Amino acid sequence: MASSQPFSSVPPRPRPGFSLSPNPTPSSTADALQNLQIGRVPPPSAAPSAAAGPFSSPASRPGPPPPAATLSRPGPPPFASGHPTTSGLPTTSASITSNGPPAFGLGAPRFPPPPPAVQQPPPMGAPASIRAPPQALVSRPFPGSSPSVALPSSQPFMGPPPSSQPYMNPLPSSQPFMGPPSSRPFAGPPSSQPFAGPPSSQPFGAPPSSQPFGAPPSSRPSGGPPSSQTSGGPPSSQPFVGPPSSQPFAGRPSSQPFMGTTTPFRGTLASSSPFGTPSWQLQTQQGAPPMPGTMQAPPRMFGMPPHMPGQPMAPVPPVTGHSPLAGHQVSTPSKIDPNQIPRPVPNTSVVLFETRQGNQANIPPPATSDFIVKDNGNCSPRLMRCTMNQIPCTGDLLSTSSMPLALMIQPFALPHPSEEPIQVVDFGESGPLRCSRCKGYINPFMRFVDQGRHFICNLCGFTNETPRDYYCNLGPDGRRHDADERPELCGGTVEFVATKEYMVRDPMPAVFFFIIDVSMNAIQTGATAAACTAINQALVDLPEGPRTLVGIATFDSSIHFYNIKQASQQPLMLIVPDVQDVYTPLHTDLIVQLSECRQNLEQLLDSIPNMFENNRVADSAFGAAIKAAFLAMKPTGGKLLVFQSVLPSIGIGSLSSREAEGRTNVSSGDKEAHKLLQPADKTLKTMAIEFAEYQVCVDIFLTTQTFVDIASISVVPRTTGGQVYYYYPFSVLSDPAKLYNDLRWNISRPQGFEAVMRVRCSQGLQVQEYSGNFCKRIPSDIDLPAIDCDKTIMVTFKHDDKFQEGSECAFQCALLYTTVYGQRRIRIINLSLPCTSMLSNLFRSADLDTQFTCFLKQAANGIPASPLFQVREQTTNLCINILHSYRKFCATVSSSGQLILPEALKLLPLYTLALVKSIGLRNDGWLDDRSYWVSRSASLSILLAVPLVYPRMISIHDLASKEDDGSLLSATIPLSSEHINDDGIYLLENGEDGLFYVGNMVNPDTLQQLFGVSSVDGVPTQLVLQQFDNDLSKKLIDVVNETRRQRCSYLRLRLCRKGDPSALFFLSYMVEDKTPGGLSYVEFLVHVHRQIQTKMA
Amino acid sequence: MAADLAGGGGGGAAAADPDGPDGVRMTWNAWPRSKVEASKCVIPVAACIAPIRASPSLLVLPYAPLRCKPPCAAVLNPFARVDFAARIWICPICFSRNHFPPHYAAISETNVPGELYPQCTTVEYAPPPHDAAAAAAAAAAAVPAPIFLFVLDTCLIEEELGFVKSAMRRALGLLPDHALVGLVTFGTQVHLHELGFSDLSKIYVFRGTKEISKEQILDQLGLFSAGIRPGAAGPPGYPKAGLQANGLHPSGSVNRFLLPASDCEYTLNALLDELQTDQWPVEAGNRSRRCTGVALSVAAGLLGACMPGTGARIIALVGGPCTEGPGMIVSKDLSEPVRSHKDLDKDAAPHFHKAVKFYDNLAKQLVNQGHVLDLFASALDQVGVAEMKVAVERTGGLVVLAESFGHPVFKDSFKRIFEDGEQSLGLSFNGTLEINCSKDIKIQGAIGPCTSLEKKGALCADTVIGQGNTTSWRMCGLDRSTCLTVFFDISPSERSSQPGIPNPQLYIQFLTNYQNPEGQMRLRVTTITRKWVDGSANTEELVEGFDQETAAVVLARYISLKMEMEEEFDATRWLDRSLIRLCSRFGDYRKDDPASFTLHPNFSIFPQFMFNLRRSQFVQVFNNSPDETAYFRMLLNRESITNSVVMIQPSLLSYSFNSPPAPALLDVASISADHILLLDAYFSVVIFHGMTIAQWRNMGYQNQPEHQAFAQLLQAPQDDAQIIIRDRFPVPRLVICDQHGSQARFLLAKLNPSATYNSAHEVAPGSDVIFTDDVSLQVFCEHLQRLAVQS
């Protein structure tokens, strides 16, 4: 409860802020968010709420330490040495290499290599790396470091720590850098101290960090270095350095380089040099400048792999030495050191990111990192980011790269609290200035010429006349004098006040219509009561004011509406019994002003569970109910929130239980099995299109214990801009809290209504397809009855012409919407990216998170359409093709025996593997789980896409020993069962579920502290977390709340006990493990490598 | 047995009753023996029977009737020949010999059961339940409570709705506590109120535009769940019909909607308090959307869940035309007027036939269920009574047409149906009428509030009039004044026409089963006998047996039916020719000498009846809307002969200082400046003040003590009017008017236009003229005489 207070005080809803200035001020949103996280627990259990402190701004946290730690494990690949000590699998020396050069350069800078490096590395860090000739990369450079060497070194370490963690040991000492990603967790304890100390302090402060980015800016001369590097041979050298450490493992670990780390990479080899060079050069031009800006931030940089400049390649872990023999390889996979292979490295440091600098687009930090955006021309990458930060000049180049060209647009993405709010511009009656040919909106990239009397559209190239009242002289630099005063001319994101011209009617009110399943099952499982309670509590979070209208209905085999107008003495229940052909039972009074009916509504919600207590109607007329509610909402549009608990069995759009059939088919590998993931028929789709036409958005909360055919049901939210919430199996114990928080966030998050969105781009490209939750009636626009901060829309492009090298390609997303307070706005999001004809630039500027999200969505779209094995194969092929393209055109020099990964995409194989093993693509997945996965993926943001398939796992039992600086979440553990100990407790979260895994040898004290029980044997799987009065418990609550904040989701907490069926569920997330139907991570790398080799041949 | 009789045998108070002790009146009390003779009689052979007319002398027998062997199945009656020694009785209708059962063993010439008393040609059986032991206990519980399902129109202006509410409140107060009550309101949609739900007001809403079957309704109301599904309640293989008959029908669940009045009075009153006019918007230039048809379907469907045989009435209060869904009579567009007779004539009423078909089906459903539809229509425009007529009439429902729910015609009539005691209408349920008659007599059919049960047999005639093809009719609702007209055909068989077996008497037995207002099942048996008249020679006997009042009414009913059924039927011409034929046949005259024409007293006023019938609303329909016509005809068909005669030929009383109130000629000549006239035209009662009287009254003389006589004069017709109004249902409209006032048209329209503007010069001062080209009675009779005597 303690927690609750914070909230309560907080409650200031984001809305107000939001509404007033169309854009929520960061802080307000943050507040909202917070609330969310903390989650007031619904009445039932006070417990969970532990509170996280208010959002101590992450930014502020000093806590960089972890990052440093992250880095490297010394990947003692050296198989040869093969000391059993470390891990079962000794790595081969050959195995992992990173092409360091480029990477290193980049990497080093980014990550504060310092800490670990302290001893030796430091020196290398900056200078060394840079200079080192490419060849150096090879193992030789660090001869000593050669695998074998490495190991030894590590071992020593290990020795000591080993006690606790076998594997880790190796890492600790040498690789401070790498550490973080992989083994760290374990290693953590032992090693931690060593790292911790140094890391924290140094990392940031450390020159390293500053150098990379900061360099240019001010602090460091580093700026210099980069530039120099670029030009000179240096690049080559850098590569090596860099590569070794950083690439292989976590991206950021760049710091590793210093240590023996380098060694591991021998594999890298010269190969890197080839591309290295080119890339470098490019970098100089682009990369250099940009970096500085960003980096500057005092804080740290993001940890991830990202090297902004896009330098390419990372790494490698390759496969054993010589490719030649297939057979050989097969036998050899073991040579790869599992600890050396690339893994994501979380990063808790906050970076300041300027979107453009020196008239160049900066490469944005990874989507999953923490950053503050300064919009100076391009939009915040949160709102819109591209799969590649340079646009190929030709379609051929794009297809050669095999990479997708797509934008992920999240128009209402939550800003960082420290960011400037989006400016609102009112052009008065004339409306915003637009290109008269393509109707593109005025933006910073429209070029004013002829003393400002004309301007040239950056989208279509048309020369427009400047309206008289918009005229302004140009300065010597060709910019308008007033450019900096006008948000639309200096900011990448801006909002225009819409004029009458943009309205077909008055802006709609904020309508929230709740419909609740009260059929027998819903009542008996407590779902109805949970829904009523959640709504009742969430009412206070609805926007205030006369424009907020609410309505409510319940349904079983008929539909019950309620007239809750205050005027009547008691609510009136109106039943629509005809569920084949529904209608609305009243013309008015079904939807009334919240202020007018609050009391009646609350009373009604209280009494609904009792009223239907003895309901024996098992049928549920879901389709009819939403149709009827829709009819009531038709005049206004609005949000329809449906609480459904069983399979719709009657009336329009009723469904049959395809489940039984589905199970057998799936398991027998029936080729038609995927058809069960398609909607049963078109009824709901047709309805949904009609809903969308009248601006009704449907969100569905499935509180069920049975099959509900999400494949069919989800069509409605997908078409209307809503989403599915899935509580399966619904537990009256633990789920009401999440239900309430989900609902609360749903209605209070920043959002807009009756929206229309169109993306325009420069001539040369054209929009190929939109993908997400919306309805499309004409090819160029998408209709979004509602759009909120959690929804992302993917837009793919194709070439229809060529770009000139050096020109820029602009993207402009225009979103016309109505705020919850009834203002009509046009949000314009601009992004202008350089065009290139160099393939290596594409790889260097590739955006891993965005590309992966793109793959995820494509795979999700494919699941219902084709057999699973095909989807998996296609997904794997996407990865292989990209790597092959890179290998073939950008890493030609390297030995064919090596698997060379572009630095920017070095995690692609891991993510691809995780994707292939995800719920949606697994064979053994339950039908509804998969359908839910598919539907969730459709609108998922980049930020959440990654954890969905590659969840975050941290250890809990040792929380107390970790720094309490807010970075508790950064000590992630690789998703491999090797890293799970019987005496440990782990939390794995994917943005949706939070799984507590409890080993069978856990210290009862720890259990007592965390869960208040000395044995988890009797504890139900559905976990309700309570805060106890001890440090460990508080930290756990902090961790959970921080996670909730980050994910904008309350998480369903579940307890998985070793030896229980629940443990299997947990273990199914161990994507790096070998499973009956899937490869281990190492095996997968081998597989990929072999495929590439085959192609090369 | 003697003791039993004592209670019922009150004594011969029936002397003044024009309908006789049996409540049966016939056009001909002596029947021609051959078909040819019958057709020469012009006026069809018909009997008007009031099956459950209140009769103080009625004998109620507390045991089951003794029946003749099938197929005759006639009930033992005073006309049976009884052989006391042999314990045998011979059925007068089929001549079968029947043995008395053992419990009649005590019968003897001095000890005869009540049904054999010669004066007891009408008796009523009230048999106890079969299981005598359980009878006492079951009696209380077994009596099914009557059901009143109100169907209220909400497409009204606030004021009208207010009237409806207050009428409803009054009705609720009058309902017996055990009566079950339900409520349906409708406008654009139908609202069925669930009264048995305590948490909040719960309403089932049905869309107004969609026709909905009984099965759908029951299904949607969840009323199928309990027991209709075979096997759910009863032992396997048990016939479904048996289930229902045994009361296992899920009437329990229907109690969500139908509650004892005592239990739901509060709920209903609260509900009425909050009841609003229909909230759906009405576009300018449109009628409100009113789905009367669906509302009635829903009501009927709901009652379908009740046990068949449970007496139930749907009481519909309708304030305008149905504009939506089935039963729609006019489109929403105000520019389209509601159909008129002209439209119907020209087949220019696009919705008419569809609507009639809909209500016809509804009627069938209701009849199957044994439920009644009562219609209270109150609107300035038509509401569709013409279309609904079939449903109301077939179920034996009541109908009232008024201008407003605030008008006394509605208010008082509505109240009447719930009143108890002497004023009670004696509303009964579930009646069936069976007729047994001597051979040579065939039944053509019946006109009146009933439905043919299609029980065919040897007694059915080939030709059908009204509800025919049967010897049995259902009257879902009937009351003390309900009257049916049964048409007979005389078709002697070969054998019976042989002179060998002269049986001078014919016998007809009417058996009426019904559930009286107290809920008990009764069987009333009326057996009548009339004599045959042989050959064509005996005109005199026929003439002696002629009942001109009955003949006029039967003719009116018959012609109304023909006008509805036959296209292009020229009623006036048909009437004229019939009258001429009748006069030719039975008049006393010399051929071709009009002056010699005279009529037997039994026929003497028949031409006048015909004259007025020709001018009445029943024939001159174009003066009225189809709704009014339907209304008039329904009442004509169900009222007693006496009342019906008044409808055809109103009665007129004259009040003056000089003489006591006296009947006056129904002639414009009766108007006089210093007279007050009281016209009873059945549907309206008009008090007409002569010019002078009106002046005096306006000057307030009646308030001056010295002019008490004047006050009394003014009051006398008022009092008489109230007497008329009090006994009549529906309550007639009372019109008080002055000579030359606009309302005077209510009187003038009914008067014989002996003085018109054409004859104005002859008018005496103070009298009046009628502006019409219609012929006067005198002219009519002259023509009749001339034509009747033509050879």
mmCIF file of N, CA, C and O in Angstrom, chain B residues 520-563:
data_model
loop_
_atom_site.group_PDB
_atom_site.id
_atom_site.type_symbol
_atom_site.label_atom_id
_atom_site.label_comp_id
_atom_site.label_asym_id
_atom_site.label_seq_id
_atom_site.Cartn_x
_atom_site.Cartn_y
_atom_site.Cartn_z
ATOM 1 N N GLN B 520 -64.060 -20.802 -12.621
ATOM 2 C CA GLN B 520 -64.575 -22.172 -12.675
ATOM 3 C C GLN B 520 -65.048 -22.510 -14.070
ATOM 4 O O GLN B 520 -65.551 -21.654 -14.787
ATOM 5 N N MET B 521 -64.927 -23.754 -14.412
ATOM 6 C CA MET B 521 -65.403 -24.191 -15.715
ATOM 7 C C MET B 521 -66.899 -24.497 -15.603
ATOM 8 O O MET B 521 -67.340 -25.171 -14.670
ATOM 9 N N ARG B 522 -67.621 -23.997 -16.561
ATOM 10 C CA ARG B 522 -69.060 -24.221 -16.561
ATOM 11 C C ARG B 522 -69.479 -24.748 -17.914
ATOM 12 O O ARG B 522 -68.798 -24.494 -18.927
ATOM 13 N N LEU B 523 -70.589 -25.466 -17.906
ATOM 14 C CA LEU B 523 -71.197 -25.871 -19.170
ATOM 15 C C LEU B 523 -72.644 -25.426 -19.154
ATOM 16 O O LEU B 523 -73.421 -25.830 -18.286
ATOM 17 N N ARG B 524 -72.951 -24.541 -20.065
ATOM 18 C CA ARG B 524 -74.343 -24.103 -20.121
ATOM 19 C C ARG B 524 -75.022 -24.787 -21.294
ATOM 20 O O ARG B 524 -74.471 -24.824 -22.390
ATOM 21 N N VAL B 525 -76.163 -25.334 -21.023
ATOM 22 C CA VAL B 525 -76.872 -26.072 -22.060
ATOM 23 C C VAL B 525 -78.227 -25.416 -22.294
ATOM 24 O O VAL B 525 -79.004 -25.236 -21.366
ATOM 25 N N THR B 526 -78.454 -25.037 -23.517
ATOM 26 C CA THR B 526 -79.743 -24.461 -23.878
ATOM 27 C C THR B 526 -80.346 -25.318 -24.984
ATOM 28 O O THR B 526 -79.706 -25.556 -25.998
ATOM 29 N N THR B 527 -81.509 -25.777 -24.715
ATOM 30 C CA THR B 527 -82.169 -26.595 -25.737
ATOM 31 C C THR B 527 -83.458 -25.892 -26.129
ATOM 32 O O THR B 527 -84.216 -25.476 -25.281
ATOM 33 N N ILE B 528 -83.616 -25.703 -27.393
ATOM 34 C CA ILE B 528 -84.835 -25.030 -27.837
ATOM 35 C C ILE B 528 -85.547 -25.909 -28.852
ATOM 36 O O ILE B 528 -84.940 -26.782 -29.480
ATOM 37 N N THR B 529 -86.785 -25.609 -28.980
ATOM 38 C CA THR B 529 -87.560 -26.322 -29.999
ATOM 39 C C THR B 529 -88.386 -25.323 -30.779
ATOM 40 O O THR B 529 -88.766 -24.274 -30.244
ATOM 41 N N ARG B 530 -88.548 -25.565 -32.039
ATOM 42 C CA ARG B 530 -89.397 -24.733 -32.876
ATOM 43 C C ARG B 530 -90.186 -25.667 -33.769
ATOM 44 O O ARG B 530 -89.864 -26.841 -33.912
ATOM 45 N N LYS B 531 -91.184 -25.104 -34.387
ATOM 46 C CA LYS B 531 -91.991 -26.049 -35.171
ATOM 47 C C LYS B 531 -91.718 -25.887 -36.656
ATOM 48 O O LYS B 531 -91.307 -24.836 -37.137
ATOM 49 N N TRP B 532 -91.896 -26.971 -37.308
ATOM 50 C CA TRP B 532 -91.760 -26.989 -38.764
ATOM 51 C C TRP B 532 -93.049 -26.513 -39.399
ATOM 52 O O TRP B 532 -94.130 -26.764 -38.880
ATOM 53 N N VAL B 533 -92.946 -25.858 -40.465
ATOM 54 C CA VAL B 533 -94.128 -25.484 -41.228
ATOM 55 C C VAL B 533 -94.028 -26.186 -42.571
ATOM 56 O O VAL B 533 -93.050 -26.021 -43.293
ATOM 57 N N ASP B 534 -95.042 -26.958 -42.822
ATOM 58 C CA ASP B 534 -94.981 -27.731 -44.052
ATOM 59 C C ASP B 534 -95.585 -26.990 -45.217
ATOM 60 O O ASP B 534 -96.552 -26.254 -45.078
ATOM 61 N N GLY B 535 -95.029 -27.206 -46.356
ATOM 62 C CA GLY B 535 -95.633 -26.715 -47.577
ATOM 63 C C GLY B 535 -95.629 -25.213 -47.697
ATOM 64 O O GLY B 535 -95.304 -24.473 -46.768
ATOM 65 N N SER B 536 -95.962 -24.742 -48.876
ATOM 66 C CA SER B 536 -95.925 -23.324 -49.151
ATOM 67 C C SER B 536 -97.226 -22.648 -48.782
ATOM 68 O O SER B 536 -97.334 -21.439 -48.805
ATOM 69 N N ALA B 537 -98.192 -23.451 -48.458
ATOM 70 C CA ALA B 537 -99.501 -22.874 -48.189
ATOM 71 C C ALA B 537 -99.538 -22.097 -46.889
ATOM 72 O O ALA B 537 -100.234 -21.096 -46.752
ATOM 73 N N ASN B 538 -98.748 -22.505 -45.957
ATOM 74 C CA ASN B 538 -98.879 -21.960 -44.619
ATOM 75 C C ASN B 538 -98.103 -20.675 -44.363
ATOM 76 O O ASN B 538 -97.344 -20.550 -43.415
ATOM 77 N N THR B 539 -98.236 -19.710 -45.257
ATOM 78 C CA THR B 539 -97.558 -18.446 -45.078
ATOM 79 C C THR B 539 -97.878 -17.850 -43.728
ATOM 80 O O THR B 539 -97.042 -17.256 -43.057
ATOM 81 N N GLU B 540 -99.094 -18.067 -43.347
ATOM 82 C CA GLU B 540 -99.547 -17.454 -42.107
ATOM 83 C C GLU B 540 -98.720 -17.900 -40.922
ATOM 84 O O GLU B 540 -98.322 -17.118 -40.074
ATOM 85 N N GLU B 541 -98.453 -19.171 -40.896
ATOM 86 C CA GLU B 541 -97.658 -19.673 -39.787
ATOM 87 C C GLU B 541 -96.274 -19.067 -39.801
ATOM 88 O O GLU B 541 -95.708 -18.746 -38.764
ATOM 89 N N LEU B 542 -95.782 -18.959 -40.993
ATOM 90 C CA LEU B 542 -94.466 -18.348 -41.091
ATOM 91 C C LEU B 542 -94.498 -16.909 -40.601
ATOM 92 O O LEU B 542 -93.643 -16.451 -39.843
ATOM 93 N N VAL B 543 -95.492 -16.201 -41.044
ATOM 94 C CA VAL B 543 -95.623 -14.804 -40.663
ATOM 95 C C VAL B 543 -95.740 -14.662 -39.153
ATOM 96 O O VAL B 543 -95.099 -13.803 -38.545
ATOM 97 N N GLU B 544 -96.485 -15.557 -38.584
ATOM 98 C CA GLU B 544 -96.642 -15.516 -37.137
ATOM 99 C C GLU B 544 -95.290 -15.685 -36.444
ATOM 100 O O GLU B 544 -95.043 -15.148 -35.383
ATOM 101 N N GLY B 545 -94.440 -16.440 -37.074
ATOM 102 C CA GLY B 545 -93.163 -16.733 -36.429
ATOM 103 C C GLY B 545 -92.067 -15.753 -36.785
ATOM 104 O O GLY B 545 -90.907 -15.981 -36.461
ATOM 105 N N PHE B 546 -92.379 -14.697 -37.462
ATOM 106 C CA PHE B 546 -91.346 -13.772 -37.897
ATOM 107 C C PHE B 546 -90.982 -12.796 -36.792
ATOM 108 O O PHE B 546 -91.848 -12.249 -36.122
ATOM 109 N N ASP B 547 -89.691 -12.598 -36.619
ATOM 110 C CA ASP B 547 -89.224 -11.631 -35.610
ATOM 111 C C ASP B 547 -88.527 -10.521 -36.364
ATOM 112 O O ASP B 547 -87.378 -10.649 -36.794
ATOM 113 N N GLN B 548 -89.221 -9.426 -36.564
ATOM 114 C CA GLN B 548 -88.655 -8.402 -37.452
ATOM 115 C C GLN B 548 -87.427 -7.720 -36.891
ATOM 116 O O GLN B 548 -86.536 -7.334 -37.629
ATOM 117 N N GLU B 549 -87.347 -7.576 -35.586
ATOM 118 C CA GLU B 549 -86.145 -6.973 -35.022
ATOM 119 C C GLU B 549 -84.945 -7.861 -35.301
ATOM 120 O O GLU B 549 -83.897 -7.408 -35.783
ATOM 121 N N THR B 550 -85.130 -9.118 -34.960
ATOM 122 C CA THR B 550 -84.032 -10.042 -35.198
ATOM 123 C C THR B 550 -83.683 -10.077 -36.676
ATOM 124 O O THR B 550 -82.519 -10.073 -37.057
ATOM 125 N N ALA B 551 -84.720 -10.074 -37.483
ATOM 126 C CA ALA B 551 -84.484 -10.136 -38.925
ATOM 127 C C ALA B 551 -83.678 -8.937 -39.383
ATOM 128 O O ALA B 551 -82.735 -9.063 -40.178
ATOM 129 N N ALA B 552 -84.008 -7.776 -38.868
ATOM 130 C CA ALA B 552 -83.287 -6.574 -39.280
ATOM 131 C C ALA B 552 -81.829 -6.669 -38.872
ATOM 132 O O ALA B 552 -80.907 -6.359 -39.636
ATOM 133 N N VAL B 553 -81.603 -7.118 -37.637
ATOM 134 C CA VAL B 553 -80.231 -7.201 -37.148
ATOM 135 C C VAL B 553 -79.447 -8.253 -37.916
ATOM 136 O O VAL B 553 -78.312 -8.032 -38.336
ATOM 137 N N VAL B 554 -80.082 -9.384 -38.120
ATOM 138 C CA VAL B 554 -79.386 -10.440 -38.854
ATOM 139 C C VAL B 554 -79.046 -9.969 -40.248
ATOM 140 O O VAL B 554 -77.942 -10.201 -40.753
ATOM 141 N N LEU B 555 -79.956 -9.274 -40.821
ATOM 142 C CA LEU B 555 -79.691 -8.777 -42.162
ATOM 143 C C LEU B 555 -78.531 -7.786 -42.148
ATOM 144 O O LEU B 555 -77.669 -7.788 -43.028
ATOM 145 N N ALA B 556 -78.547 -6.944 -41.129
ATOM 146 C CA ALA B 556 -77.451 -5.968 -41.022
ATOM 147 C C ALA B 556 -76.120 -6.690 -40.871
ATOM 148 O O ALA B 556 -75.117 -6.337 -41.492
ATOM 149 N N ARG B 557 -76.095 -7.706 -40.039
ATOM 150 C CA ARG B 557 -74.852 -8.444 -39.845
ATOM 151 C C ARG B 557 -74.438 -9.176 -41.118
ATOM 152 O O ARG B 557 -73.281 -9.203 -41.504
ATOM 153 N N TYR B 558 -75.449 -9.727 -41.727
ATOM 154 C CA TYR B 558 -75.171 -10.496 -42.934
ATOM 155 C C TYR B 558 -74.639 -9.594 -44.040
ATOM 156 O O TYR B 558 -73.668 -9.908 -44.728
ATOM 157 N N ILE B 559 -75.244 -8.450 -44.145
ATOM 158 C CA ILE B 559 -74.832 -7.565 -45.242
ATOM 159 C C ILE B 559 -73.462 -6.939 -44.957
ATOM 160 O O ILE B 559 -72.651 -6.721 -45.849
ATOM 161 N N SER B 560 -73.208 -6.705 -43.659
ATOM 162 C CA SER B 560 -71.890 -6.196 -43.307
ATOM 163 C C SER B 560 -70.823 -7.204 -43.717
ATOM 164 O O SER B 560 -69.784 -6.867 -44.279
ATOM 165 N N LEU B 561 -71.119 -8.451 -43.430
ATOM 166 C CA LEU B 561 -70.176 -9.502 -43.790
ATOM 167 C C LEU B 561 -69.970 -9.543 -45.294
ATOM 168 O O LEU B 561 -68.847 -9.608 -45.787
ATOM 169 N N LYS B 562 -71.071 -9.464 -46.010
ATOM 170 C CA LYS B 562 -70.955 -9.510 -47.462
ATOM 171 C C LYS B 562 -70.159 -8.326 -47.996
ATOM 172 O O LYS B 562 -69.386 -8.449 -48.937
ATOM 173 N N MET B 563 -70.362 -7.173 -47.368
ATOM 174 C CA MET B 563 -69.636 -5.987 -47.848
ATOM 175 C C MET B 563 -68.131 -6.165 -47.637
ATOM 176 O O MET B 563 -67.319 -5.680 -48.419
#
